[in-house]
Coordinates of C-alpha atoms in Angstrom, one line a residue:
M141 CA -46.1 26.1 30.8
R142 CA -44.0 26.8 28.1
R143 CA -40.9 25.8 29.7
A144 CA -42.6 22.3 31.0
L145 CA -43.9 21.8 27.1
L146 CA -40.2 22.4 26.0
A147 CA -38.6 20.1 29.2
A148 CA -41.1 17.4 27.9
L149 CA -40.2 17.5 24.2
A150 CA -36.5 17.7 24.7
L151 CA -36.0 13.9 26.4
P152 CA -37.5 12.0 23.9
L153 CA -36.0 14.0 21.0
G154 CA -32.5 13.8 23.0
L155 CA -33.2 10.0 23.0
T156 CA -34.1 9.9 19.5
L157 CA -31.1 11.1 18.5
A158 CA -28.5 9.4 20.7
A159 CA -30.4 6.3 19.4
A160 CA -30.3 7.3 15.7
D161 CA -26.2 7.9 16.5
K162 CA -26.2 4.4 18.1
D163 CA -27.5 2.6 15.2
K164 CA -25.2 4.3 12.8
D165 CA -22.6 2.0 11.7
P166 CA -18.8 3.0 12.4
P167 CA -16.9 3.2 9.5
K168 CA -15.0 0.2 8.3
A169 CA -11.2 0.0 9.0
A170 CA -9.8 -1.8 6.0
P171 CA -7.9 -4.9 6.4
V172 CA -4.3 -5.5 4.8
V173 CA -4.5 -7.6 1.7
P174 CA -0.9 -8.3 1.1
P175 CA -0.1 -8.2 -2.7
R176 CA -0.9 -11.4 -4.7
E177 CA 1.9 -13.4 -6.7
G178 CA 2.1 -13.8 -10.1
K179 CA 4.4 -13.4 -13.2
S180 CA 6.0 -10.0 -13.2
E181 CA 5.9 -9.0 -16.9
T182 CA 6.1 -5.6 -18.5
I183 CA 3.4 -4.7 -21.2
K184 CA 3.0 -1.9 -23.9
L185 CA -0.9 -2.1 -24.0
F186 CA -1.1 0.3 -27.0
D187 CA 1.1 0.1 -29.9
G188 CA 0.6 3.6 -30.8
K189 CA -1.5 2.4 -34.4
S190 CA -4.0 0.0 -33.5
L191 CA -6.5 -0.9 -30.8
D192 CA -5.7 -4.5 -30.8
G193 CA -6.2 -5.9 -27.5
W194 CA -9.1 -3.6 -26.8
E195 CA -12.5 -3.6 -27.0
Y196 CA -14.8 -0.4 -27.3
N197 CA -17.4 1.5 -29.3
K198 CA -16.1 2.1 -32.6
D199 CA -18.4 4.8 -33.0
L200 CA -16.4 7.0 -30.2
W201 CA -13.0 5.6 -30.0
S202 CA -10.0 5.6 -32.6
V203 CA -6.3 6.1 -33.0
D204 CA -4.7 8.9 -34.3
A205 CA -1.6 7.3 -35.8
D206 CA 0.4 10.3 -36.6
K207 CA 0.5 11.3 -32.9
G208 CA 0.4 7.5 -31.4
E209 CA -3.0 8.6 -29.3
I210 CA -5.8 6.9 -28.5
V211 CA -9.3 9.4 -29.0
G212 CA -12.3 9.4 -27.3
K213 CA -14.5 11.5 -29.0
N214 CA -18.5 12.1 -29.4
K215 CA -20.4 14.7 -31.1
D216 CA -23.7 13.3 -29.8
E217 CA -25.1 12.9 -26.2
V218 CA -23.1 9.7 -24.6
K219 CA -25.8 8.6 -22.2
V220 CA -24.1 6.2 -20.6
S221 CA -20.4 6.4 -19.2
T222 CA -18.5 4.2 -22.0
Y223 CA -14.6 3.0 -22.0
C224 CA -11.9 1.8 -24.0
L225 CA -11.2 -1.7 -22.4
T226 CA -8.2 -4.1 -22.1
K227 CA -9.3 -8.0 -23.5
R228 CA -6.7 -8.8 -21.0
K229 CA -7.8 -8.8 -17.2
F230 CA -5.2 -7.7 -14.2
T231 CA -5.4 -7.7 -10.3
D232 CA -1.9 -6.6 -9.0
F233 CA -0.2 -4.2 -11.6
R234 CA 1.9 -0.7 -12.1
L235 CA 0.0 1.2 -14.9
T236 CA 1.8 4.4 -16.3
L237 CA 0.2 6.6 -18.9
K238 CA -0.5 10.2 -20.2
G239 CA -4.0 11.5 -20.4
K240 CA -5.4 14.7 -21.8
L241 CA -8.9 16.3 -21.7
V242 CA -9.0 18.3 -25.0
D243 CA -9.2 22.0 -24.7
G244 CA -13.2 22.8 -25.0
S245 CA -13.7 19.6 -23.1
E246 CA -14.6 20.3 -19.1
M247 CA -16.0 16.6 -18.1
H248 CA -13.5 14.5 -16.2
T249 CA -11.8 11.2 -17.7
G250 CA -10.3 8.8 -15.6
V251 CA -9.1 4.6 -15.6
C252 CA -11.1 1.9 -14.3
L253 CA -9.9 -1.1 -12.5
W254 CA -10.9 -4.2 -10.4
G255 CA -14.3 -4.7 -12.0
A256 CA -16.1 -5.9 -15.0
K257 CA -18.3 -4.8 -17.9
A258 CA -21.7 -4.0 -16.9
P259 CA -24.0 -3.9 -19.9
E260 CA -27.2 -4.0 -18.3
K261 CA -26.6 -0.3 -17.2
G262 CA -27.5 0.7 -20.9
D263 CA -24.0 0.2 -22.7
D264 CA -22.1 -2.5 -24.0
Y265 CA -18.9 -1.3 -22.7
T266 CA -19.6 0.2 -19.3
Y267 CA -18.0 -0.4 -16.2
A268 CA -18.6 -1.7 -12.9
G269 CA -15.6 -1.4 -10.3
H270 CA -13.5 1.3 -9.4
L271 CA -12.4 4.6 -10.9
V272 CA -9.3 6.5 -10.7
M273 CA -10.3 10.1 -11.9
F274 CA -8.7 13.1 -13.7
P275 CA -8.3 15.9 -14.4
S276 CA -11.8 17.9 -13.7
G277 CA -12.2 15.7 -10.9
W278 CA -10.0 13.9 -9.2
G279 CA -10.0 11.1 -6.2
M280 CA -11.8 7.7 -6.7
W281 CA -15.1 6.7 -7.5
D282 CA -17.2 3.2 -7.2
L283 CA -18.8 2.7 -10.4
Y284 CA -22.2 1.4 -9.6
G285 CA -21.4 0.8 -6.1
R286 CA -21.0 2.1 -2.8
E287 CA -23.2 5.2 -3.8
G288 CA -20.1 6.1 -5.9
K289 CA -18.0 7.7 -3.1
L290 CA -14.8 6.4 -1.7
G291 CA -13.9 8.9 0.4
V292 CA -10.7 9.5 -1.2
D293 CA -9.4 13.4 -0.9
P294 CA -9.6 15.3 -4.2
E295 CA -7.1 17.8 -3.2
P296 CA -3.6 16.5 -3.7
G297 CA -4.8 15.5 -7.1
K298 CA -6.1 19.2 -7.8
K299 CA -2.7 20.2 -6.7
A300 CA -0.6 18.1 -8.8
G301 CA -2.8 18.6 -11.6
A302 CA -3.0 22.4 -11.5
G303 CA -2.2 24.2 -14.8
K304 CA -2.8 21.2 -16.9
Q305 CA -6.6 20.8 -17.3
H306 CA -6.5 20.9 -21.1
D307 CA -2.3 19.5 -21.1
W308 CA -0.9 15.8 -20.7
N309 CA -1.1 14.8 -17.3
D310 CA 1.5 11.7 -16.4
L311 CA -0.2 9.0 -14.0
E312 CA 0.7 6.1 -12.5
I313 CA -1.3 3.6 -10.9
L314 CA -0.2 0.7 -8.4
A315 CA -2.6 -1.8 -7.6
Q316 CA -1.5 -4.3 -4.9
G317 CA -3.9 -6.5 -2.7
N318 CA -6.2 -4.4 -1.8
R319 CA -4.6 -1.2 -1.8
I320 CA -4.4 1.6 -4.8
R321 CA -1.5 4.2 -4.8
A322 CA -1.4 7.0 -7.6
A323 CA 0.4 9.6 -8.4
A324 CA 0.2 12.4 -11.0
N325 CA 2.9 14.4 -12.8
G326 CA 5.6 13.0 -10.1
V327 CA 3.4 13.8 -7.2
P328 CA 1.8 11.2 -4.9
I329 CA -2.0 11.9 -4.7
I330 CA -3.8 8.7 -3.6
D331 CA -3.1 5.5 -0.8
W332 CA -6.1 3.8 -0.1
R333 CA -7.2 0.5 0.9
D334 CA -10.3 -0.8 0.2
P335 CA -12.5 -1.7 3.5
E336 CA -14.5 -4.4 1.4
P337 CA -11.8 -6.4 -0.4
D338 CA -14.2 -9.0 -1.9
R339 CA -15.5 -6.3 -4.1
I340 CA -12.0 -6.4 -6.1
K341 CA -12.3 -8.6 -9.2
E342 CA -9.4 -9.3 -11.6
G343 CA -10.8 -7.3 -14.6
P344 CA -10.2 -5.1 -17.6
L345 CA -8.7 -1.8 -17.4
G346 CA -10.4 0.7 -18.8
L347 CA -10.0 4.5 -20.3
Q348 CA -13.4 6.7 -19.7
L349 CA -15.3 8.8 -21.9
H350 CA -17.9 10.0 -19.7
S351 CA -21.4 10.6 -20.0
L352 CA -22.0 14.0 -21.6
K353 CA -24.9 15.6 -23.6
M354 CA -22.0 18.0 -25.0
P355 CA -19.3 17.3 -27.6
Q356 CA -15.9 15.9 -25.7
E357 CA -12.6 14.5 -26.5
V358 CA -10.2 13.0 -24.4
R359 CA -6.5 11.5 -25.4
F360 CA -4.3 8.7 -24.1
K361 CA -0.9 7.6 -25.1
D362 CA 2.2 5.7 -23.8
I363 CA 0.1 3.2 -21.6
T364 CA 2.4 0.5 -20.1
V365 CA 1.2 -2.2 -17.4
T366 CA 3.6 -4.3 -15.3
T367 CA 1.7 -7.4 -13.8
F368 CA 2.7 -8.2 -10.2
P369 CA 5.4 -5.5 -9.9
P370 CA 8.1 -6.6 -7.7
E371 CA 8.6 -3.0 -6.2
D372 CA 6.3 -1.9 -3.2
K373 CA 6.4 1.7 -4.0
L374 CA 5.5 4.5 -6.6
L375 CA 8.2 4.7 -9.1
T376 CA 7.2 7.9 -10.9
V377 CA 7.6 10.1 -7.8
K378 CA 10.1 13.1 -8.0
D379 CA 12.7 13.2 -5.4
K380 CA 12.1 16.4 -3.3

């Protein structure tokens, strides 16, 4: 009797599981969107002395002019991740910069791109778009979209940033078409195409101060962007 009951239950259960698997959408293959064309120029986004050309929460972002560094710092809770954003917008570019998580801070920071300000999320300078993360968490995130996850392996970033949790990390981000490549400390860490290129927007670049109840401090310097870069490769990768 028991065997007959189990056999009777197994058939509909198997059919149910098979139907559920059948209903699952397979992962989307990313189309290849070629690099966009435009004027190529190299721009120093930060002059080391002021935040001209940027917009930000003045209570949280400042400049250490003696060291030539942008400083994001909070003492009280940051309820919504906030960004120091370029006023100028970009699509295809090569960005190089140095970023540092100050000793005592453990939350990751990052660089946002291909999106827009999203004040409806609770902060005038928060961002909806793509995020390249470092150094407590590596990989990429979709800010306010696709449940956040973009399926980018964090392990290459962790290896490239080993020993630099509270030291300067040299970053290069190359965005062309629907492809994002990135290098950290001379090592390639990301090569990803967006399977939904309609999500890509011409938008500001931004430096992240993450939502956090605890005090934290992040610093950035040597920030340069080249629009519509002629080279189709990462330039900071060290020869082996």
